[in-house]
Amino acid sequence: MPPAALAVHLSIGQAYAWSVFKPPLESALGLSGTVSALPFQLGIVMLGLSAAFGGTLVERNGPRWAMSVSLVCFSSGFLVAALGAATGRYWLVVLGYGFIGGIGLGIGYISPVSTLIKWFPDRPGMATGIAIMGFGGGALIASPWSTGMLESFGTDRSGIASAFLVHGVVYAAFLALGVLLVRVPPEGWLPDGWEPKQETRRLVTNAQVSARNALRTPQFWCLWVVLRMNVTAGIGILEKAVPMIQDFFADTSTPVSVSAAAGFVALLSLANMGGRLLWSSTSDLIGRKNMYRVYLGVGALMYVMIERLGNDSKPLFICCALVILSFYGGGFATAPAYLRDLFGTYQVGAIHGRLLTAWSTAGVLGPLIVNRVADAGERAGHSGPSLYTTSLTIMIGLLVVGFVANECIRPVHPRFHETPEGSSPPCPPGVVSRSWSSSGSGSQCRSATGCTN
């Protein structure tokens, strides 16, 4: 199952390398920085919307169906974008990469998450880290690969179209690998030697909450705010990574070349990917709430250092950006485990899909803040780090808001707990847990010895 998840997420994680295509598109089609971000922004919007509306379908039809849908949409999106670049019709690039490809992003993103949580109920943070790690690492492959293709094919419309075309074909093959490998565990499966009672000390609740009821809880919306603030703060840097590091050091004795900037994107991708596994696994030890305190509190401190000292030291700028992106990725990977702690495993995939609407809004808000502020600064005659001072200050404020929202999260009130329709009465004394069927059609009580009734 982990290789299946990585095959899908490493493919759709190409979205994080979009900044490599920004300068060539701006030059070839005469676009501004704000306009060239539209495919990426729409892709993230569609990721959240398709995950929200498709989450229940993914739970019902299974991960193989979801991965197949992702393959068709994500790869065909690149083909449509290639046609748009070749003909000079930018709206086709936005439609293909942003709208069609974005649907593939959303369905593919959530396809392995709930399945991996079921395979690893003893370590949900690690499981979601494995599932989502590949998405953060997608740009580690795509950034140098895309840069190399643009150098070979050229940065005119024809070269960009050729690069898009190759992306669509190759990623289709990798996504097909995930479709072939994916498996779901048997009903009621548990790891050898592990019992649910061992995990109760780390759970906020052992009850089960449906996706419908989850939306009625303040816990869901507090976590929605937390994720939105954390994503907004990270995605603004990620989408503008190449021009940002070049602007910060353009007037210094060590300017950053295009190839070095692409390497910076690859480093950000590595931090994004590593943070997803490292910090989500850490959350299994210290708890999700404490982990988000680190993401938001230390993340705000990193932004302060970039704003105040960023252009004084290139290593300092890079290190702070890497920490921020590791927290950005870790926030994504920890969120499904946080949801499991709050709402149980009954419909965690569908709840996760709805939570990702926070990513949709952040995908618009983050790049919009950074690009609009930078474009306005250029029109006013500013250059270098001053193009980003205001946007960095805004990011610090957003992280503080997210920190406060995380502090407001409490255990879910019992009135939101429910048993699936047609399920059995509560478990009798001596039985430690009830395992819920993924379809919601019933449940089984599990004793300490593993027997069910």
Short mmCIF file of C-alpha atoms in Angstrom, two decimals:
data_model
loop_
_atom_site.label_atom_id
_atom_site.label_comp_id
_atom_site.label_asym_id
_atom_site.label_seq_id
_atom_site.Cartn_x
_atom_site.Cartn_y
_atom_site.Cartn_z
CA MET A 1 0.00 0.00 0.00
CA PRO A 2 2.74 2.61 0.72
CA PRO A 3 4.25 2.22 -2.79
CA ALA A 4 0.78 2.65 -4.27
CA ALA A 5 0.25 5.85 -2.29
CA LEU A 6 3.68 7.19 -3.23
CA ALA A 7 3.15 6.43 -6.93
CA VAL A 8 0.05 8.63 -6.92
CA HIS A 9 1.29 11.41 -4.67
CA LEU A 10 4.71 11.74 -6.29
CA SER A 11 2.88 12.26 -9.58
CA ILE A 12 0.25 14.78 -8.54
CA GLY A 13 2.84 16.53 -6.34
CA GLN A 14 4.17 18.06 -9.57
CA ALA A 15 1.84 20.93 -8.75
CA TYR A 16 4.45 22.23 -6.31
CA ALA A 17 6.90 22.74 -9.19
CA TRP A 18 4.60 25.18 -11.02
CA SER A 19 6.92 28.11 -10.29
CA VAL A 20 9.40 26.62 -12.79
CA PHE A 21 6.88 27.32 -15.57
CA LYS A 22 6.01 30.84 -14.41
CA PRO A 23 8.93 32.79 -15.97
CA PRO A 24 8.72 31.01 -19.37
CA LEU A 25 4.94 31.52 -19.56
CA GLU A 26 5.24 35.16 -18.56
CA SER A 27 7.84 35.71 -21.27
CA ALA A 28 6.19 33.65 -24.02
CA LEU A 29 2.62 34.87 -23.45
CA GLY A 30 3.23 38.31 -21.92
CA LEU A 31 1.70 37.53 -18.51
CA SER A 32 2.10 39.19 -15.13
CA GLY A 33 3.15 37.28 -12.04
CA THR A 34 -0.41 37.33 -10.73
CA VAL A 35 -1.90 36.00 -13.97
CA SER A 36 0.74 33.30 -14.40
CA ALA A 37 -0.27 31.93 -10.98
CA LEU A 38 -3.87 31.26 -12.11
CA PRO A 39 -3.38 27.62 -13.23
CA PHE A 40 -1.77 26.77 -9.89
CA GLN A 41 -4.39 28.65 -7.90
CA LEU A 42 -7.31 27.07 -9.76
CA GLY A 43 -5.68 23.65 -9.41
CA ILE A 44 -5.55 24.03 -5.62
CA VAL A 45 -9.14 25.32 -5.57
CA MET A 46 -10.33 22.31 -7.55
CA LEU A 47 -8.24 20.02 -5.34
CA GLY A 48 -10.21 21.13 -2.30
CA LEU A 49 -13.59 21.16 -4.01
CA SER A 50 -13.19 17.78 -5.70
CA ALA A 51 -11.89 16.27 -2.45
CA ALA A 52 -14.87 17.70 -0.56
CA PHE A 53 -17.51 16.57 -3.03
CA GLY A 54 -15.75 13.34 -3.98
CA GLY A 55 -14.74 12.24 -0.48
CA THR A 56 -17.90 10.22 0.05
CA LEU A 57 -17.54 8.62 -3.40
CA VAL A 58 -13.98 7.64 -2.60
CA GLU A 59 -15.14 5.98 0.63
CA ARG A 60 -17.92 4.19 -1.23
CA ASN A 61 -16.07 3.10 -4.39
CA GLY A 62 -12.63 2.47 -2.92
CA PRO A 63 -9.09 3.72 -3.60
CA ARG A 64 -8.63 1.94 -6.94
CA TRP A 65 -11.59 3.77 -8.46
CA ALA A 66 -10.30 7.06 -7.05
CA MET A 67 -6.79 6.54 -8.39
CA SER A 68 -8.18 5.71 -11.84
CA VAL A 69 -10.20 8.94 -11.89
CA SER A 70 -7.10 10.84 -10.80
CA LEU A 71 -5.08 9.28 -13.63
CA VAL A 72 -7.57 10.33 -16.30
CA CYS A 73 -8.07 13.89 -15.06
CA PHE A 74 -4.49 14.74 -14.11
CA SER A 75 -2.90 13.41 -17.30
CA SER A 76 -5.55 14.81 -19.65
CA GLY A 77 -5.17 18.18 -17.91
CA PHE A 78 -1.55 18.30 -19.04
CA LEU A 79 -2.56 17.44 -22.60
CA VAL A 80 -5.10 20.28 -22.70
CA ALA A 81 -2.51 22.64 -21.21
CA ALA A 82 -0.03 21.57 -23.91
CA LEU A 83 -2.58 22.48 -26.57
CA GLY A 84 -3.11 25.87 -24.95
CA ALA A 85 0.62 26.62 -24.79
CA ALA A 86 1.16 25.54 -28.41
CA THR A 87 -1.66 27.72 -29.74
CA GLY A 88 -1.05 30.67 -27.43
CA ARG A 89 -4.47 30.31 -25.77
CA TYR A 90 -3.68 30.77 -22.12
CA TRP A 91 -7.24 30.03 -21.05
CA LEU A 92 -6.67 26.44 -22.23
CA VAL A 93 -3.63 26.21 -19.95
CA VAL A 94 -5.78 27.42 -17.05
CA LEU A 95 -8.60 25.03 -17.99
CA GLY A 96 -6.36 22.01 -18.47
CA TYR A 97 -3.81 22.36 -15.69
CA GLY A 98 -6.06 24.19 -13.25
CA PHE A 99 -9.59 22.87 -13.68
CA ILE A 100 -9.27 19.38 -15.18
CA GLY A 101 -5.92 18.59 -13.59
CA GLY A 102 -7.11 20.05 -10.29
CA ILE A 103 -9.91 17.49 -10.12
CA GLY A 104 -7.28 14.78 -10.55
CA LEU A 105 -5.27 16.41 -7.75
CA GLY A 106 -8.18 16.30 -5.28
CA ILE A 107 -9.37 12.77 -5.97
CA GLY A 108 -5.82 11.43 -6.10
CA TYR A 109 -4.83 13.24 -2.92
CA ILE A 110 -7.46 11.64 -0.70
CA SER A 111 -7.50 8.25 -2.46
CA PRO A 112 -4.94 6.46 -0.21
CA VAL A 113 -5.35 8.37 3.07
CA SER A 114 -8.25 6.58 4.78
CA THR A 115 -6.99 3.23 3.45
CA LEU A 116 -3.56 3.72 5.01
CA ILE A 117 -5.13 4.76 8.34
CA LYS A 118 -6.98 1.42 8.29
CA TRP A 119 -3.74 -0.45 7.58
CA PHE A 120 -1.91 1.41 10.40
CA PRO A 121 -4.46 2.08 13.17
CA ASP A 122 -1.64 1.92 15.73
CA ARG A 123 0.30 4.77 14.07
CA PRO A 124 -2.11 7.04 12.21
CA GLY A 125 0.31 9.97 12.10
CA MET A 126 2.99 7.89 10.45
CA ALA A 127 0.43 6.37 8.08
CA THR A 128 -0.85 9.71 6.85
CA GLY A 129 2.74 10.93 6.64
CA ILE A 130 3.53 8.06 4.27
CA ALA A 131 0.42 8.75 2.22
CA ILE A 132 0.99 12.47 1.86
CA MET A 133 4.80 12.48 1.84
CA GLY A 134 4.89 11.85 -1.88
CA PHE A 135 2.80 14.91 -2.66
CA GLY A 136 5.35 17.11 -0.93
CA GLY A 137 8.19 15.38 -2.75
CA GLY A 138 6.66 15.62 -6.19
CA ALA A 139 8.49 18.84 -6.98
CA LEU A 140 11.78 17.24 -5.96
CA ILE A 141 11.47 15.19 -9.14
CA ALA A 142 9.42 17.58 -11.26
CA SER A 143 11.45 20.75 -10.69
CA PRO A 144 14.82 19.65 -12.14
CA TRP A 145 13.06 17.44 -14.67
CA SER A 146 10.89 20.32 -15.92
CA THR A 147 13.86 22.68 -15.97
CA GLY A 148 15.86 20.20 -18.03
CA MET A 149 13.02 19.77 -20.53
CA LEU A 150 12.60 23.52 -20.93
CA GLU A 151 16.33 23.84 -21.55
CA SER A 152 16.13 21.12 -24.20
CA PHE A 153 12.81 22.04 -25.83
CA GLY A 154 13.12 25.81 -25.37
CA THR A 155 11.14 28.32 -23.33
CA ASP A 156 8.93 29.50 -26.20
CA ARG A 157 5.35 28.31 -26.66
CA SER A 158 6.40 25.16 -28.51
CA GLY A 159 8.92 24.18 -25.84
CA ILE A 160 6.45 24.70 -23.01
CA ALA A 161 3.84 22.65 -24.89
CA SER A 162 6.31 19.79 -25.41
CA ALA A 163 7.17 19.76 -21.70
CA PHE A 164 3.48 19.63 -20.76
CA LEU A 165 2.91 16.77 -23.21
CA VAL A 166 5.75 14.66 -21.79
CA HIS A 167 4.48 15.31 -18.27
CA GLY A 168 1.01 14.04 -19.16
CA VAL A 169 2.25 10.80 -20.70
CA VAL A 170 4.86 9.90 -18.07
CA TYR A 171 2.63 10.68 -15.10
CA ALA A 172 -0.11 8.51 -16.58
CA ALA A 173 2.27 5.55 -16.36
CA PHE A 174 3.16 6.23 -12.72
CA LEU A 175 -0.47 6.71 -11.71
CA ALA A 176 -1.33 3.41 -13.38
CA LEU A 177 1.25 1.76 -11.11
CA GLY A 178 -0.67 2.99 -8.08
CA VAL A 179 -3.93 1.67 -9.49
CA LEU A 180 -2.40 -1.79 -9.89
CA LEU A 181 -0.78 -1.92 -6.45
CA VAL A 182 -3.50 -0.57 -4.15
CA ARG A 183 -5.17 -2.94 -1.68
CA VAL A 184 -7.65 -2.51 1.18
CA PRO A 185 -7.39 -4.41 4.49
CA PRO A 186 -9.99 -7.05 5.48
CA GLU A 187 -12.92 -5.84 7.56
CA GLY A 188 -11.89 -5.49 11.21
CA TRP A 189 -8.17 -6.05 10.47
CA LEU A 190 -5.71 -5.12 13.25
CA PRO A 191 -1.89 -5.36 13.41
CA ASP A 192 -0.57 -8.43 15.23
CA GLY A 193 -0.21 -7.85 18.94
CA TRP A 194 -1.99 -4.49 18.98
CA GLU A 195 -5.30 -3.65 20.60
CA PRO A 196 -7.23 -0.37 20.30
CA LYS A 197 -7.17 0.13 24.06
CA GLN A 198 -3.43 0.88 23.79
CA GLU A 199 -4.22 4.04 21.84
CA THR A 200 -6.90 5.58 24.02
CA ARG A 201 -4.43 7.69 25.96
CA ARG A 202 -3.66 9.65 22.78
CA LEU A 203 -7.17 9.93 21.41
CA VAL A 204 -9.44 12.86 22.05
CA THR A 205 -12.42 10.53 21.59
CA ASN A 206 -13.06 6.87 20.88
CA ALA A 207 -16.52 7.59 19.50
CA GLN A 208 -17.50 7.68 15.82
CA VAL A 209 -18.81 10.82 14.12
CA SER A 210 -20.26 10.96 10.61
CA ALA A 211 -19.13 13.48 8.01
CA ARG A 212 -22.48 15.26 8.27
CA ASN A 213 -22.21 15.65 12.04
CA ALA A 214 -18.54 16.64 11.86
CA LEU A 215 -19.50 19.74 9.88
CA ARG A 216 -21.76 20.77 12.77
CA THR A 217 -18.97 20.74 15.35
CA PRO A 218 -16.81 23.73 16.30
CA GLN A 219 -13.82 21.39 16.33
CA PHE A 220 -14.04 20.86 12.57
CA TRP A 221 -14.16 24.58 11.84
CA CYS A 222 -11.37 25.40 14.27
CA LEU A 223 -9.20 22.81 12.53
CA TRP A 224 -10.34 24.25 9.18
CA VAL A 225 -9.01 27.66 10.24
CA VAL A 226 -5.78 26.10 11.54
CA LEU A 227 -5.13 24.30 8.25
CA ARG A 228 -6.04 27.33 6.16
CA MET A 229 -3.67 29.63 8.03
CA ASN A 230 -0.80 27.13 7.94
CA VAL A 231 -1.30 26.43 4.23
CA THR A 232 -1.62 30.10 3.29
CA ALA A 233 1.66 30.89 5.01
CA GLY A 234 3.53 28.10 3.22
CA ILE A 235 1.98 28.10 -0.20
CA GLY A 236 2.72 31.77 -0.83
CA ILE A 237 6.46 31.05 -0.67
CA LEU A 238 6.16 27.82 -2.61
CA GLU A 239 4.29 29.29 -5.59
CA LYS A 240 6.70 32.25 -5.82
CA ALA A 241 9.87 30.37 -4.84
CA VAL A 242 11.96 30.94 -7.98
CA PRO A 243 11.41 34.70 -8.42
CA MET A 244 11.41 35.30 -4.63
CA ILE A 245 14.91 33.97 -3.94
CA GLN A 246 16.20 35.75 -7.05
CA ASP A 247 14.68 39.06 -5.91
CA PHE A 248 16.01 38.74 -2.36
CA PHE A 249 19.61 38.44 -3.56
CA ALA A 250 19.47 40.29 -6.91
CA ASP A 251 21.41 43.31 -5.58
CA THR A 252 23.97 41.32 -3.59
CA SER A 253 27.38 40.00 -4.58
CA THR A 254 25.92 36.49 -4.91
CA PRO A 255 22.83 36.67 -7.15
CA VAL A 256 20.83 33.48 -7.70
CA SER A 257 20.80 31.96 -11.19
CA VAL A 258 17.79 30.27 -12.76
CA SER A 259 19.27 26.80 -12.27
CA ALA A 260 20.17 27.57 -8.65
CA ALA A 261 16.63 28.85 -8.06
CA ALA A 262 15.29 25.59 -9.47
CA GLY A 263 17.54 23.78 -7.01
CA PHE A 264 16.02 25.89 -4.23
CA VAL A 265 12.58 24.66 -5.31
CA ALA A 266 13.87 21.10 -5.12
CA LEU A 267 15.17 21.73 -1.60
CA LEU A 268 11.80 23.15 -0.58
CA SER A 269 10.17 20.05 -2.00
CA LEU A 270 12.53 17.83 0.01
CA ALA A 271 11.68 19.75 3.21
CA ASN A 272 7.99 19.58 2.34
CA MET A 273 8.22 15.84 1.82
CA GLY A 274 10.44 15.08 4.81
CA GLY A 275 8.32 17.20 7.13
CA ARG A 276 5.23 15.22 6.25
CA LEU A 277 6.72 11.99 7.54
CA LEU A 278 8.92 13.40 10.32
CA TRP A 279 6.42 15.74 11.99
CA SER A 280 3.35 13.53 11.53
CA SER A 281 5.23 10.62 13.10
CA THR A 282 6.31 12.94 15.91
CA SER A 283 2.65 13.80 16.48
CA ASP A 284 2.05 10.14 17.40
CA LEU A 285 4.35 10.79 20.38
CA ILE A 286 3.49 14.34 21.50
CA GLY A 287 -0.10 14.65 20.24
CA ARG A 288 -1.63 16.56 17.33
CA LYS A 289 -2.45 19.73 19.24
CA ASN A 290 1.12 20.13 20.48
CA MET A 291 2.43 19.46 17.00
CA TYR A 292 0.31 22.24 15.53
CA ARG A 293 1.56 24.57 18.26
CA VAL A 294 5.03 23.98 16.84
CA TYR A 295 3.90 24.45 13.23
CA LEU A 296 2.20 27.76 13.89
CA GLY A 297 4.34 29.26 16.67
CA VAL A 298 7.80 28.39 15.34
CA GLY A 299 6.59 29.05 11.80
CA ALA A 300 5.71 32.62 12.71
CA LEU A 301 9.20 33.05 14.20
CA MET A 302 10.78 31.81 10.94
CA TYR A 303 8.83 34.42 8.98
CA VAL A 304 10.03 37.14 11.34
CA MET A 305 13.63 36.09 10.70
CA ILE A 306 13.14 36.13 6.91
CA GLU A 307 11.54 39.55 7.06
CA ARG A 308 14.23 41.05 9.28
CA LEU A 309 17.39 39.21 8.27
CA GLY A 310 16.54 37.30 5.08
CA ASN A 311 18.72 39.20 2.60
CA ASP A 312 21.67 39.44 5.01
CA SER A 313 22.47 35.75 4.76
CA LYS A 314 21.57 33.30 2.03
CA PRO A 315 21.97 30.24 4.32
CA LEU A 316 19.65 31.86 6.88
CA PHE A 317 17.02 32.59 4.24
CA ILE A 318 17.19 29.04 2.90
CA CYS A 319 17.11 27.41 6.35
CA CYS A 320 14.09 29.46 7.47
CA ALA A 321 12.26 28.68 4.23
CA LEU A 322 13.03 24.96 4.62
CA VAL A 323 11.65 24.93 8.18
CA ILE A 324 8.49 26.74 7.06
CA LEU A 325 7.95 24.28 4.22
CA SER A 326 8.57 21.30 6.51
CA PHE A 327 5.83 22.65 8.81
CA TYR A 328 3.63 23.29 5.79
CA GLY A 329 3.94 19.67 4.71
CA GLY A 330 3.69 18.36 8.24
CA GLY A 331 0.43 20.24 8.74
CA PHE A 332 -1.11 18.39 5.82
CA ALA A 333 0.10 15.01 6.99
CA THR A 334 -0.99 15.51 10.60
CA ALA A 335 -4.49 16.75 9.72
CA PRO A 336 -6.03 13.32 8.88
CA ALA A 337 -4.69 11.86 12.15
CA TYR A 338 -6.07 14.91 14.01
CA LEU A 339 -9.43 14.21 12.37
CA ARG A 340 -9.23 10.56 13.40
CA ASP A 341 -8.54 11.60 16.99
CA LEU A 342 -11.53 13.95 16.99
CA PHE A 343 -14.10 12.05 14.92
CA GLY A 344 -12.99 8.39 14.76
CA THR A 345 -12.34 6.30 11.65
CA TYR A 346 -15.95 5.81 10.53
CA GLN A 347 -15.95 8.44 7.73
CA VAL A 348 -12.53 10.01 8.18
CA GLY A 349 -11.86 10.03 4.43
CA ALA A 350 -15.01 12.01 3.69
CA ILE A 351 -14.32 14.40 6.57
CA HIS A 352 -10.77 14.87 5.32
CA GLY A 353 -12.08 15.73 1.87
CA ARG A 354 -14.30 18.43 3.33
CA LEU A 355 -11.44 19.80 5.41
CA LEU A 356 -9.39 20.29 2.25
CA THR A 357 -11.69 23.15 1.21
CA ALA A 358 -9.40 25.11 3.55
CA TRP A 359 -6.61 24.29 1.10
CA SER A 360 -8.74 25.62 -1.76
CA THR A 361 -9.16 29.03 -0.16
CA ALA A 362 -5.53 29.11 0.95
CA GLY A 363 -4.42 28.15 -2.56
CA VAL A 364 -6.00 31.36 -3.80
CA LEU A 365 -5.19 33.56 -0.82
CA GLY A 366 -1.48 32.72 -0.37
CA PRO A 367 -0.29 33.31 -3.96
CA LEU A 368 -2.66 36.26 -4.32
CA ILE A 369 -1.16 38.02 -1.32
CA VAL A 370 2.46 37.47 -2.38
CA ASN A 371 1.94 38.20 -6.10
CA ARG A 372 -0.31 41.23 -5.65
CA VAL A 373 2.02 42.83 -3.12
CA ALA A 374 5.06 42.11 -5.33
CA ASP A 375 3.35 43.42 -8.50
CA ALA A 376 2.26 46.58 -6.67
CA GLY A 377 5.80 47.05 -5.39
CA GLU A 378 7.23 46.76 -8.89
CA ARG A 379 4.80 49.37 -10.20
CA ALA A 380 5.87 51.66 -7.35
CA GLY A 381 9.53 51.21 -8.31
CA HIS A 382 10.54 48.90 -5.46
CA SER A 383 12.88 45.94 -5.87
CA GLY A 384 14.56 43.20 -3.89
CA PRO A 385 13.28 42.13 -0.45
CA SER A 386 11.05 45.21 -0.15
CA LEU A 387 8.71 43.55 -2.65
CA TYR A 388 7.78 40.99 0.01
CA THR A 389 7.90 42.87 3.34
CA THR A 390 4.15 43.48 3.54
CA SER A 391 3.19 39.95 2.49
CA LEU A 392 5.57 38.40 5.04
CA THR A 393 4.01 40.51 7.79
CA ILE A 394 0.56 39.29 6.73
CA MET A 395 1.75 35.68 6.90
CA ILE A 396 2.96 36.18 10.47
CA GLY A 397 -0.49 37.49 11.44
CA LEU A 398 -2.22 34.54 9.80
CA LEU A 399 -0.09 32.05 11.71
CA VAL A 400 -0.98 33.77 14.98
CA VAL A 401 -4.69 33.44 14.10
CA GLY A 402 -4.15 29.74 13.40
CA PHE A 403 -2.36 29.30 16.74
CA VAL A 404 -5.35 30.76 18.60
CA ALA A 405 -7.79 28.54 16.65
CA ASN A 406 -5.76 25.44 17.59
CA GLU A 407 -5.96 26.40 21.26
CA CYS A 408 -9.77 26.44 20.97
CA ILE A 409 -10.01 22.77 19.93
CA ARG A 410 -11.59 20.58 22.63
CA PRO A 411 -13.04 17.02 22.68
CA VAL A 412 -16.16 16.58 20.53
CA HIS A 413 -19.40 16.78 22.53
CA PRO A 414 -21.19 13.42 22.90
CA ARG A 415 -24.32 14.77 21.18
CA PHE A 416 -22.43 14.54 17.89
CA HIS A 417 -21.48 10.89 18.44
CA GLU A 418 -23.56 8.38 16.55
CA THR A 419 -23.80 4.75 15.62
CA PRO A 420 -24.31 3.81 11.98
CA GLU A 421 -27.85 3.05 10.97
CA GLY A 422 -28.78 -0.51 11.82
CA SER A 423 -25.80 -1.07 14.10
CA SER A 424 -25.82 -3.08 17.31
CA PRO A 425 -26.31 -1.67 20.82
CA PRO A 426 -23.26 -0.54 22.81
CA CYS A 427 -20.64 -3.17 23.52
CA PRO A 428 -21.14 -5.18 26.71
CA PRO A 429 -18.78 -4.95 29.70
CA GLY A 430 -15.33 -6.39 29.07
CA VAL A 431 -15.35 -5.49 25.38
CA VAL A 432 -12.87 -2.77 24.60
CA SER A 433 -13.99 -1.41 21.24
CA ARG A 434 -16.34 -1.52 18.32
CA SER A 435 -14.98 -1.76 14.77
CA TRP A 436 -17.16 0.02 12.24
CA SER A 437 -17.78 -1.16 8.72
CA SER A 438 -16.65 1.32 6.06
CA SER A 439 -20.08 1.25 4.45
CA GLY A 440 -21.80 2.17 7.70
CA SER A 441 -23.97 -0.94 7.59
CA GLY A 442 -23.00 -2.31 10.98
CA SER A 443 -20.29 -2.96 13.52
CA GLN A 444 -18.60 -5.59 15.61
CA CYS A 445 -17.58 -5.55 19.26
CA ARG A 446 -13.99 -6.64 19.86
CA SER A 447 -12.87 -8.19 23.14
CA ALA A 448 -9.43 -8.01 24.63
CA THR A 449 -8.71 -11.46 23.23
CA GLY A 450 -9.62 -10.43 19.70
CA CYS A 451 -12.95 -12.30 19.58
CA THR A 452 -15.86 -10.50 17.93
CA ASN A 453 -19.61 -10.70 18.35
#
